[in-house]
Coordinates of C-alpha atoms and ligand atoms in Angstrom, one line a residue:
X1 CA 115.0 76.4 132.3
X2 CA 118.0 74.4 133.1
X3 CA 119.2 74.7 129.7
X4 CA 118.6 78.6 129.4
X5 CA 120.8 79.5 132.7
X6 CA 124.0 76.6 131.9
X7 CA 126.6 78.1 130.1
X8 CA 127.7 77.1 126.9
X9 CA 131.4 76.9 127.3
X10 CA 132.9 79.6 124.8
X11 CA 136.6 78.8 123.7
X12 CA 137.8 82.6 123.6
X13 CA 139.4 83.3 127.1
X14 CA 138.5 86.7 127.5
X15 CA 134.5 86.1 127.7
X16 CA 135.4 83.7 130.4
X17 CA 134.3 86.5 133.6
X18 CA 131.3 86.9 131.1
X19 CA 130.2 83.1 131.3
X20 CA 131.3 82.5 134.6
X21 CA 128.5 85.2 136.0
X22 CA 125.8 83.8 133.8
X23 CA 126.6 80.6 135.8
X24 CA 125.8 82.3 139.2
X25 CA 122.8 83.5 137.5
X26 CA 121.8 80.0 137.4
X27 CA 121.7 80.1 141.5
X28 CA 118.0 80.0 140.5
X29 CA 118.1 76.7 140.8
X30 CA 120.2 75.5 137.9
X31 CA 123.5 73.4 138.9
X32 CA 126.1 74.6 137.1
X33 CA 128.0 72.3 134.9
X34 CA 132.0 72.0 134.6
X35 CA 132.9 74.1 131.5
X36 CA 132.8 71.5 128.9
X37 CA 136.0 70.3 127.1
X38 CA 135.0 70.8 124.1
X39 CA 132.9 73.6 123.2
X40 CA 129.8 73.0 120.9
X41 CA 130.4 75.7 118.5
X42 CA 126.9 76.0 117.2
X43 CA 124.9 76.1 120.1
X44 CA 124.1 79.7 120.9
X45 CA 125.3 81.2 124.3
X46 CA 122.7 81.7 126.7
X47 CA 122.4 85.0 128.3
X48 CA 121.7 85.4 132.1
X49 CA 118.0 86.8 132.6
X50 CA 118.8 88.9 136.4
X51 CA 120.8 90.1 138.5
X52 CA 123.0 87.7 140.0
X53 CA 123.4 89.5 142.8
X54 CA 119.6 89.4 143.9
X55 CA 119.0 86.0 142.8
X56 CA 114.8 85.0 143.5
X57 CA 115.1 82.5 147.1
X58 CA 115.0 78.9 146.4
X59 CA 111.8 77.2 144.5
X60 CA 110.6 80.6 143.9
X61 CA 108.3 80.6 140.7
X62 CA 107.3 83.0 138.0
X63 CA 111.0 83.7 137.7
X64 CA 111.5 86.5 134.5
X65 CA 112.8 84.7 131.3
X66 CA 114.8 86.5 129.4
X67 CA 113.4 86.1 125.6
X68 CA 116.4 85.2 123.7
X69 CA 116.1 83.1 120.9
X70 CA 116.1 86.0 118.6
X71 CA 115.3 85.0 115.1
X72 CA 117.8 85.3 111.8
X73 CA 114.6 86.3 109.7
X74 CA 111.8 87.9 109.4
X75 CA 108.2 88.0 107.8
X76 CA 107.4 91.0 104.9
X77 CA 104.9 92.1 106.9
X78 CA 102.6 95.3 106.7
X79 CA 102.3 97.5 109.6
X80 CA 99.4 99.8 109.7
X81 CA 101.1 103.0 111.4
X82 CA 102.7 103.1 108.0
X83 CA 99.3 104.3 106.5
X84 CA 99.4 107.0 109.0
X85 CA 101.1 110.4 108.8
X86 CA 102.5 110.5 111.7
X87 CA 103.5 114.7 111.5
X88 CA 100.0 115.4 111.2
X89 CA 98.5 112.3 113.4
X90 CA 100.7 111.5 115.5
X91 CA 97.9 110.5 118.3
X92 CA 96.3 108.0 115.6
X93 CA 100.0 106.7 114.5
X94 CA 101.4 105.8 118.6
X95 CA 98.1 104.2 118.8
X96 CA 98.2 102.3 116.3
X97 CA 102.3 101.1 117.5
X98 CA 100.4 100.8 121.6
X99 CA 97.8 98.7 119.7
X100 CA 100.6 96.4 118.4
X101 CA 102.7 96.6 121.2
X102 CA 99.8 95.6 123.4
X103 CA 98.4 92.4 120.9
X104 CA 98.9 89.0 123.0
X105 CA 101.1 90.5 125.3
X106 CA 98.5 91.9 127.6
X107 CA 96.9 88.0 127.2
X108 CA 100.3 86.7 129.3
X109 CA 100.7 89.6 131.3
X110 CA 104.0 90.5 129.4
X111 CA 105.9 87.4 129.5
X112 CA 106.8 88.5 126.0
X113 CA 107.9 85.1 124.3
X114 CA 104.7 83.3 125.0
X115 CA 102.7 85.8 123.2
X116 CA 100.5 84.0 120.7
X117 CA 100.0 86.6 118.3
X118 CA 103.7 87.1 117.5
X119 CA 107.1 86.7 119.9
X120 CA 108.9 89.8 121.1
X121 CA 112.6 89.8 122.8
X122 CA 114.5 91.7 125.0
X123 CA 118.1 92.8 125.1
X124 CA 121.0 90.9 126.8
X125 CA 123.1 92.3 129.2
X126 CA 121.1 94.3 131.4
X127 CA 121.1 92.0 134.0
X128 CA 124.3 93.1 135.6
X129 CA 125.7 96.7 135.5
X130 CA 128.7 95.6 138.0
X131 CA 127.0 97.2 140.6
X132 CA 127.9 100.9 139.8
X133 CA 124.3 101.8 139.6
X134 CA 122.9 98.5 141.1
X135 CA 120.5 98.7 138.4
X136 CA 120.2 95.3 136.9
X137 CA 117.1 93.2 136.0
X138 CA 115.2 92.4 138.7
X139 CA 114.2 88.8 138.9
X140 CA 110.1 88.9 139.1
X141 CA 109.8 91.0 136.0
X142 CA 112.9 91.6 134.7
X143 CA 112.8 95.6 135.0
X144 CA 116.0 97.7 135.3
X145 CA 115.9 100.4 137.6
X146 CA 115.5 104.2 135.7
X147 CA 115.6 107.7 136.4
X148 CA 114.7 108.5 140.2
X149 CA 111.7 110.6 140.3
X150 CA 112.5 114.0 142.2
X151 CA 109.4 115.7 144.0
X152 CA 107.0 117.9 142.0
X153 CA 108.4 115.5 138.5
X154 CA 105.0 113.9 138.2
X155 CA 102.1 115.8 140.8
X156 CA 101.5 118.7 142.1
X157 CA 101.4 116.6 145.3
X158 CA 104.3 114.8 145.0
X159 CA 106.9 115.5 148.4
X160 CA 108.6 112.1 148.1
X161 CA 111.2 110.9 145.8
X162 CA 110.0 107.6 143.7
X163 CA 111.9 104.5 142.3
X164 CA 111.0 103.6 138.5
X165 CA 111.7 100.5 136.8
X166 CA 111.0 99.3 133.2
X167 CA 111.7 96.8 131.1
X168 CA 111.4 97.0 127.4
X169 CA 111.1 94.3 124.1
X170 CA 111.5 94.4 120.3
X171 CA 109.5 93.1 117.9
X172 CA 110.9 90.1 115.8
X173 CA 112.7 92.4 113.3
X174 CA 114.4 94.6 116.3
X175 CA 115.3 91.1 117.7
X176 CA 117.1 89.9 114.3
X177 CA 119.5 93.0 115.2
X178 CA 119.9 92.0 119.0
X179 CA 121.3 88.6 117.5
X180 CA 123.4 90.0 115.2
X181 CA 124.6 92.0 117.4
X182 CA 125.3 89.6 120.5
X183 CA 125.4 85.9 119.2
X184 CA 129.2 86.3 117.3
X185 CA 131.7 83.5 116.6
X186 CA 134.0 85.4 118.9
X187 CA 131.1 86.1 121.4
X188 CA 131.9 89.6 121.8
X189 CA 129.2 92.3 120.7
X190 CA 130.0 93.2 117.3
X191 CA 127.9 97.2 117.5
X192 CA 128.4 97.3 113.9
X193 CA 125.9 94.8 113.3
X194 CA 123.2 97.4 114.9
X195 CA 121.3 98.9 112.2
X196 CA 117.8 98.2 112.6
X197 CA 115.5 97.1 109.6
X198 CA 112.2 98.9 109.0
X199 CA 109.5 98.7 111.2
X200 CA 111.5 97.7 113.9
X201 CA 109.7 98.6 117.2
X202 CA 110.6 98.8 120.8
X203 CA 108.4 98.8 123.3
X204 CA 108.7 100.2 127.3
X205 CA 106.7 100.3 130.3
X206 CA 107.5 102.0 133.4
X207 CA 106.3 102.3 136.8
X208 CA 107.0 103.8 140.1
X209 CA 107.3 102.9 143.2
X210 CA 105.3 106.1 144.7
X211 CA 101.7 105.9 146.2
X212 CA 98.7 106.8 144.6
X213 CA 98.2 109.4 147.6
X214 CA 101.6 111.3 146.4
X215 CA 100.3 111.0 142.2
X216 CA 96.5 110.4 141.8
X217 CA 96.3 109.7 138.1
X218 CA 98.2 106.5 139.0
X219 CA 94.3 105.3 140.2
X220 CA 93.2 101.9 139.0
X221 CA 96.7 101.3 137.2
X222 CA 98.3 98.0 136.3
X223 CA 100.3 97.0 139.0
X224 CA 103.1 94.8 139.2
X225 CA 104.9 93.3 142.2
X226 CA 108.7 94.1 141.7
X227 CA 111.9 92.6 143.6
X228 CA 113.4 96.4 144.5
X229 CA 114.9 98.5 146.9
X230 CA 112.9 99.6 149.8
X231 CA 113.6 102.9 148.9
X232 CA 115.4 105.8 147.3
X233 CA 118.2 105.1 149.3
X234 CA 118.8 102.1 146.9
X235 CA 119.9 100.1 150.4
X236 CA 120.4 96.4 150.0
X237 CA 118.8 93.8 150.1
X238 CA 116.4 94.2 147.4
X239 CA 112.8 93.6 148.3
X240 CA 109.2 93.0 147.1
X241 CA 106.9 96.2 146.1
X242 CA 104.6 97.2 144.3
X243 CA 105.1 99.3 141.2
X244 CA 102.3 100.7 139.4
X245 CA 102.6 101.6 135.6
X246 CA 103.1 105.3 134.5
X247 CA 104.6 105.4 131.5
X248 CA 104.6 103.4 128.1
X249 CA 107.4 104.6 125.5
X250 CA 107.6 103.4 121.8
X251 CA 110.4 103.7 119.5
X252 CA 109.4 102.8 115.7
X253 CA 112.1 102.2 112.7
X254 CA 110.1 104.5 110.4
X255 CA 111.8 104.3 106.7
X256 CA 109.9 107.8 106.3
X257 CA 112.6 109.0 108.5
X258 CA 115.6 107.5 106.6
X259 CA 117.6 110.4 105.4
X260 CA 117.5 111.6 109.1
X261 CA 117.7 110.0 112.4
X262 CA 115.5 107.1 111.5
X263 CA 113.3 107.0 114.1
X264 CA 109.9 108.0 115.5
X265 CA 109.9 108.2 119.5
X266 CA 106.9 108.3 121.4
X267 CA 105.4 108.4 125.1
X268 CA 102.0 107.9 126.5
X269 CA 101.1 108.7 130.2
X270 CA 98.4 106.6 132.7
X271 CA 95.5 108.7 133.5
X272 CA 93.7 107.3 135.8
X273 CA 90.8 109.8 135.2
X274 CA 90.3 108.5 131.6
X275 CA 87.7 107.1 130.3
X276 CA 87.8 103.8 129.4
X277 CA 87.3 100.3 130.1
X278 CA 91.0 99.1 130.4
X279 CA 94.5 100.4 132.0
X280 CA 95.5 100.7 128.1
X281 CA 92.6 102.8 127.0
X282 CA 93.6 105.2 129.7
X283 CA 97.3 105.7 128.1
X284 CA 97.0 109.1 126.7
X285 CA 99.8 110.2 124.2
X286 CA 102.1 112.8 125.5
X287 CA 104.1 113.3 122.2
X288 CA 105.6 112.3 119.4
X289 CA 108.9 113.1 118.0
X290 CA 111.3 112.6 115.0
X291 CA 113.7 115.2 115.7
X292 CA 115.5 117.7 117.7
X293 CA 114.9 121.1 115.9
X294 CA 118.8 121.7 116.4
X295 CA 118.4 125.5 114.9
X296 CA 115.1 125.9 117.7
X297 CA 116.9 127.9 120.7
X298 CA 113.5 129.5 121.6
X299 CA 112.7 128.9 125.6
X300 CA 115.8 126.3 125.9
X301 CA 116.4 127.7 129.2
X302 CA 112.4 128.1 130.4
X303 CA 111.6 125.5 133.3
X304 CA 108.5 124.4 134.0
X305 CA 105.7 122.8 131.0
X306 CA 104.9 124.8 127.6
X307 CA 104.2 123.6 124.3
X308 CA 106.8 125.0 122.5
X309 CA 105.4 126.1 118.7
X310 CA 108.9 126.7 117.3
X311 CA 109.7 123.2 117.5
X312 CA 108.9 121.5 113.9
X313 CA 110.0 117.9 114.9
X314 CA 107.9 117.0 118.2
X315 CA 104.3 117.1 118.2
X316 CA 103.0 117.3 122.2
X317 CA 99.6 116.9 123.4
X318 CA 98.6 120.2 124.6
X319 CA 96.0 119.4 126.5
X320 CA 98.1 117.5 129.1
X321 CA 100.0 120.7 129.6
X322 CA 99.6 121.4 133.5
X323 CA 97.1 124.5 134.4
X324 CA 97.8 126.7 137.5
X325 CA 94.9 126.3 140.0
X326 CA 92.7 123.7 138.0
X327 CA 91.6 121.1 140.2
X328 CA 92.7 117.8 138.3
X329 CA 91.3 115.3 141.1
X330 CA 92.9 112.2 139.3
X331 CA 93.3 113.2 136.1
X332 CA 96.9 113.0 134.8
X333 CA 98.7 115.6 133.6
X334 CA 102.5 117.0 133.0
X335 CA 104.6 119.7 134.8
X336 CA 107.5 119.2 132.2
X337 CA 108.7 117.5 129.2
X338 CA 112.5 117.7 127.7
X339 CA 114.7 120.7 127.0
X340 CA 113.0 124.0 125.3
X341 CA 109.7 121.3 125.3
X342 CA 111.3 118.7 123.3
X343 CA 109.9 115.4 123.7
X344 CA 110.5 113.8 127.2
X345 CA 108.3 111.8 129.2
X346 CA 107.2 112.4 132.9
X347 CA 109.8 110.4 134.9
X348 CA 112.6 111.8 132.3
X349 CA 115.3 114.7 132.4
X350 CA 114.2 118.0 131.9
X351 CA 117.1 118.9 130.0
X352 CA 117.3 116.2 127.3
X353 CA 114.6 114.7 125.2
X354 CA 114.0 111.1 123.7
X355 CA 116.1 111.6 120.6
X356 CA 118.3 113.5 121.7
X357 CA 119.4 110.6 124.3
X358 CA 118.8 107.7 121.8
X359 CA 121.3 109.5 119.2
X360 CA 124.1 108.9 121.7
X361 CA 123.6 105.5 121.4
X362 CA 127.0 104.3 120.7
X363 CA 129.9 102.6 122.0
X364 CA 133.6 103.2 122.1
X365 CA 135.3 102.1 119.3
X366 CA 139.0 103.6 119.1
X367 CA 142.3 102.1 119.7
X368 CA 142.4 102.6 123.3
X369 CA 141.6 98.9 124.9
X370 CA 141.2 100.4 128.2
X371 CA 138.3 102.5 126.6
X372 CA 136.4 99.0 125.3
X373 CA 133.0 99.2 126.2
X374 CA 133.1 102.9 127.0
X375 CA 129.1 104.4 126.3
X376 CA 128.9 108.2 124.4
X377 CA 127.7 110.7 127.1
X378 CA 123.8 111.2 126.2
X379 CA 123.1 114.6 128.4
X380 CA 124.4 117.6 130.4
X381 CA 123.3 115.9 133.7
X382 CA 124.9 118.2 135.6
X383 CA 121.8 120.7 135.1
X384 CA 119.3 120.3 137.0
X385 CA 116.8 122.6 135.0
X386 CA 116.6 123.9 131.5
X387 CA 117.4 127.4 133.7
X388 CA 121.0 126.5 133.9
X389 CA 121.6 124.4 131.1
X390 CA 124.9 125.3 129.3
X391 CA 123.9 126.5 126.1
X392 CA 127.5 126.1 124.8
X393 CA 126.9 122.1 124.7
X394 CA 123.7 122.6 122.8
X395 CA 124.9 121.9 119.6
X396 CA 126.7 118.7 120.7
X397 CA 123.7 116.8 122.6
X398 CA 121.0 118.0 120.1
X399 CA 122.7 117.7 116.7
X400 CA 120.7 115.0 114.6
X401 CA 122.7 111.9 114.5
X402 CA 121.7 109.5 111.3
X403 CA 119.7 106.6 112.0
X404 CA 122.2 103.5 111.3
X405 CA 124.9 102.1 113.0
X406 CA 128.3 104.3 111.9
X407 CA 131.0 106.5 113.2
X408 CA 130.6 109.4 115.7
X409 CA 133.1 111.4 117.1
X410 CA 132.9 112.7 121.1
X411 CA 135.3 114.8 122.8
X412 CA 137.7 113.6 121.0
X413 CA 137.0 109.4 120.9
X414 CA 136.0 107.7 117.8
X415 CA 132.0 105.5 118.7
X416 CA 130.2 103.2 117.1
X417 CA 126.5 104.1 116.9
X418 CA 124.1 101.6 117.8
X419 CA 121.1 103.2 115.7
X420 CA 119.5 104.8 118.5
X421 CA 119.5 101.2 120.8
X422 CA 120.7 102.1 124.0
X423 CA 119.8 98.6 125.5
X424 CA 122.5 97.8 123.2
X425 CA 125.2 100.3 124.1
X426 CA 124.2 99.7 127.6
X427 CA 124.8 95.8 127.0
X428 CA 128.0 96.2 125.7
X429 CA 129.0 98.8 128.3
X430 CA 127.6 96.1 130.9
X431 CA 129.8 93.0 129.0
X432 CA 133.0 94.9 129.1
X433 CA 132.7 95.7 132.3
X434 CA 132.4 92.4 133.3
X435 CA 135.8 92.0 131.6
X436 CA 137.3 94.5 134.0
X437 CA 139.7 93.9 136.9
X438 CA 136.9 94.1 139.7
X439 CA 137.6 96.1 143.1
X440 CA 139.9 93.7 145.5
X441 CA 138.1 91.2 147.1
X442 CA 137.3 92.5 150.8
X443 CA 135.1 94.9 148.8
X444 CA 133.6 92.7 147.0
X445 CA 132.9 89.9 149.3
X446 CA 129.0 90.5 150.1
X447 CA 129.1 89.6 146.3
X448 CA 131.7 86.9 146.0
X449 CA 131.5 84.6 143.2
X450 CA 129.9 87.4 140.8
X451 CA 133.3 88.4 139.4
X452 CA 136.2 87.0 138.3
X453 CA 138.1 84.4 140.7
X454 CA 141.5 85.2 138.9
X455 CA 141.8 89.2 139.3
X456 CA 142.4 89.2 143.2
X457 CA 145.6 90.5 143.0
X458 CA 145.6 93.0 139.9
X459 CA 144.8 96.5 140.6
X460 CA 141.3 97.9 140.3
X461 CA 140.0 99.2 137.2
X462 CA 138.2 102.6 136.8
X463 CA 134.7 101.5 136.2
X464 CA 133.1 102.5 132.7
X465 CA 130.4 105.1 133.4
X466 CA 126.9 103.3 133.0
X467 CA 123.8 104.2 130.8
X468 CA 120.8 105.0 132.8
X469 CA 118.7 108.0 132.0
X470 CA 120.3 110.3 134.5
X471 CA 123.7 109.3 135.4
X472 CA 123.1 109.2 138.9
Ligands
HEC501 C1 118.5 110.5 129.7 C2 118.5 109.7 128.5 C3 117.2 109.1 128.0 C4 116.1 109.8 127.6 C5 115.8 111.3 127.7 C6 115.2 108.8 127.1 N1 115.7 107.6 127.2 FE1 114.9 105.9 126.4 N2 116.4 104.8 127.2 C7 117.5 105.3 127.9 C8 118.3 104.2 128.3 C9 119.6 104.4 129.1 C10 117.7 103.1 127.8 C11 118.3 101.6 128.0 C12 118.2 101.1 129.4 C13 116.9 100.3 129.7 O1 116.0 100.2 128.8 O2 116.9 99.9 130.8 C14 116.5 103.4 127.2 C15 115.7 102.5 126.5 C16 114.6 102.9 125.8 C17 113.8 102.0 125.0 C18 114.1 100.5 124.7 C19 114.8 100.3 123.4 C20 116.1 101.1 123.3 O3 116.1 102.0 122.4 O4 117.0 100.9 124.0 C21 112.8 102.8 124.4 C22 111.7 102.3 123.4 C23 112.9 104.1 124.9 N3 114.0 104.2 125.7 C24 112.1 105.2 124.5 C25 112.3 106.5 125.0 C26 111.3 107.5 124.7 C27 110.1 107.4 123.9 C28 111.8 108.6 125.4 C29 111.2 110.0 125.4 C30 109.9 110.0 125.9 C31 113.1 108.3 126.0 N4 113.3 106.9 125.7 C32 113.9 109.1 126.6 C33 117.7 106.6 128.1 C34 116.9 107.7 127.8

């Protein structure tokens, strides 16, 4: 523990903000040492595993680990979604990835790198977002706080407004990636090093903070207890709640895809209402999808929940298609999925979809030094309904990007993809920010000792807009 939170001195100046706030993340408990002299060169730099500005009170235990010691290599293993078709299985193929997704991590209730089975890891540099969307891991479970869920997004029922927060891991192969990625000699995130190797798979689950009297499926869920806000009002301090498991996502490096995007995105939904002896026999797939049908313009302004037969890329599970005046009780069920019923899962956008969001993974990478860190834009957020999406951006948000990390161009700046990882881009966006010359200090002072010591004087910096799945 003591080891994991101390930083390893780094000799480039510029990651010095960086290290410095993974030393305050070490208020758990950790002293924090004098920067070292000399700098061991070898020993890999330890990344903060929450927020450091809700640190867990003194003693406390059970504290979220951040599993980091990615590997370099790993096994030529056989997966056996690879046997399955997944255009014309798709339920049988994401159950197969929830099967692996679930093995030994359900045994250590998801503390991912004692798994016995095999180790998973999660992605650096969500613990802090410099406070712009106060969205960085919390320190029980590590979750980062998601897209808000509005009323009517999930029930019938459902008058009140909901926190979600998730927290996602990749399989040893995703993880070789994350390391190549973050641990460079220069200690800055090198995106270029993003492209993930087959069978790569990332895992998510979300919950909510609402009730089971506002959504009824969420009966007999897992439930976890979270260190959150007390409510949508995203107030401070953060605080203990529960949060109850609604949505699983999968993401799965599938070479079938290579001359495309890649990728094979997938979501399954808690019905409480299922049958089944366990919380993950009652995750019911809501889709799959490979694709965003960019020539498909049929019903990309309908609101509400269709299945959408035009679409050849997505395949959604009809029956969890919401029925006017059927009596669910606590059966689950969906009011919406993404744009023109593209993939999306119930606490996402209606007017975006899984890939069309993962594409835009990518980070700025043009001559502008001001721009370092800068994420693509992944939606039209400024719709709030497929009703009054702007058809005109159509073309840019649901073009197929290539799997891979390479150049994209938007509005005009040059990116570098990060293969559909937007843990990644959101790490780096969350590192440079860090760099940045923070607010002045009177602001800042309920956090002092988070940022930068030597920036009092400069002029604030524009903050770099975040990556969370609604950009607000
Ligand atoms: C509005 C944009 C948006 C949409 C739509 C979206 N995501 Fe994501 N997703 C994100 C962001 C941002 C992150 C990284 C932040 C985090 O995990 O806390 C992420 C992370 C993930 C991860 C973790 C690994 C990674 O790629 O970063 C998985 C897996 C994932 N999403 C799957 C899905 C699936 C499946 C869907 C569709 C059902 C989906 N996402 C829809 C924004 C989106």
């Amino acid at each position: 523990m003591k080891t994991a939170l101390i930083a390893v001195g780094l000799i480039a100046a510029t990651v010095a903000t960086a290290v410095s706030q993974e030393r305050t993340a070490g208020a758990a408990g950790a002293t924090p040492a004098a920067a070292p002299a000399t700098a061991a060169a070898d020993a890999p730099v330890r990344f903060p595993s929450y927020d450091p500005h809700y640190p867990p009170p003194p003693g406390a235990r059970d504290v979220f680990q951040l599993s980091q010691d990615y590997p370099t290599t790993f096994a030529d293993d056989t997966f056996p979604w690879m046997a399955i078709d997944f255009k014309a299985f798709p339920t049988e193929y994401l159950r197969s990835v929830l099967d692996y997704c679930l093995e030994g991590n359900v045994d250590v209730d998801f503390k991912v790198q004692n798994n016995r089975v095999r180790k998973w890891y999660h992605a650096p540099w969500l613990h802090d977002d410099g406070a712009q969307f106060g969205g960085g891991r919390e320190w029980r479970r590590g979750l980062t706080r998601e897209r808000m869920a509005r009323p009517l997004d999930l029930h019938r029922k459902q008058t009140e407004r909901a926190q979600n927060w998730a927290v996602g891991f990749y399989n040893d192969r995703g993880a070789v990636s994350l390391g190549k990625v973050w641990r460079t000699a220069d200690g800055r995130p090198d995106p270029s090093k993003s492209t993930f190797a087959d069978n790569s798979v990332a895992c998510k689950l979300l919950f909510t903070d609402a009730s089971t009297a506002q959504i009824p499926y969420l009966s007999r869920t897992k439930t976890w207890t979270a260190n959150i806000y007390p409510d949508v009002n995203y107030n401070k301090p953060r605080v203990d709640r529960t949060v109850r498991l609604l949505q699983l996502d999968v993401a799965v490096k599938d070479p079938r895809m290579a001359d495309t995007t890649g990728w094979v995105f997938g979501t399954f939904i808690y019905d409480g209402g299922a049958p089944g002896p366990t919380v993950w026999d009652r995750m019911i797939p809501v889709g799959a999808s490979w694709g965003d049908d960019l020539p498909v313009r049929t019903d990309a302004n309908r609101d509400g929940v269709f299945v959408n037969t035009a679409l050849t890329q997505a395949r959604i599970t009809s029956s969890l298609v919401e029925r006017t005046g059927w009596n669910y009780g606590n059966r689950a069920y969906v009011m919406h999925h993404g744009l023109g019923g593209r993939l999306n899962g119930p606490i996402d956008s209606p007017v975006s979809s899984c890939i069309s969001c993962h594409g835009r993974a990518g980070t700025y990478a043009g001559p502008t030094a001001s721009k370092r860190g800068q994420p693509m834009v992944m939606a039209v957020f400024s719709a709030a309904k497929p009703s009054v999406y702007p058809m005109a951006q159509f073309d840019e948000f649901f073009k197929p990007i290539p799997g891979g990390s390479h150049i994209e161009t938007q509005t005009g700046d040059r990116y570098m993809t990060t293969d559909y990882s937007l843990q990644l881009s959101a790490g780096i966006r969350n590192y440079y920010q860090s760099l940045r010359t923070p607010p002045p200090v009177a602001d800042t002072a309920p956090r002092a000792g988070s940022v930068g010591a030597t920036s009092v004087s400069a002029p604030a910096q524009e903050p770099l807009r975040t990556v969370d799945r609604d950009g607000n």
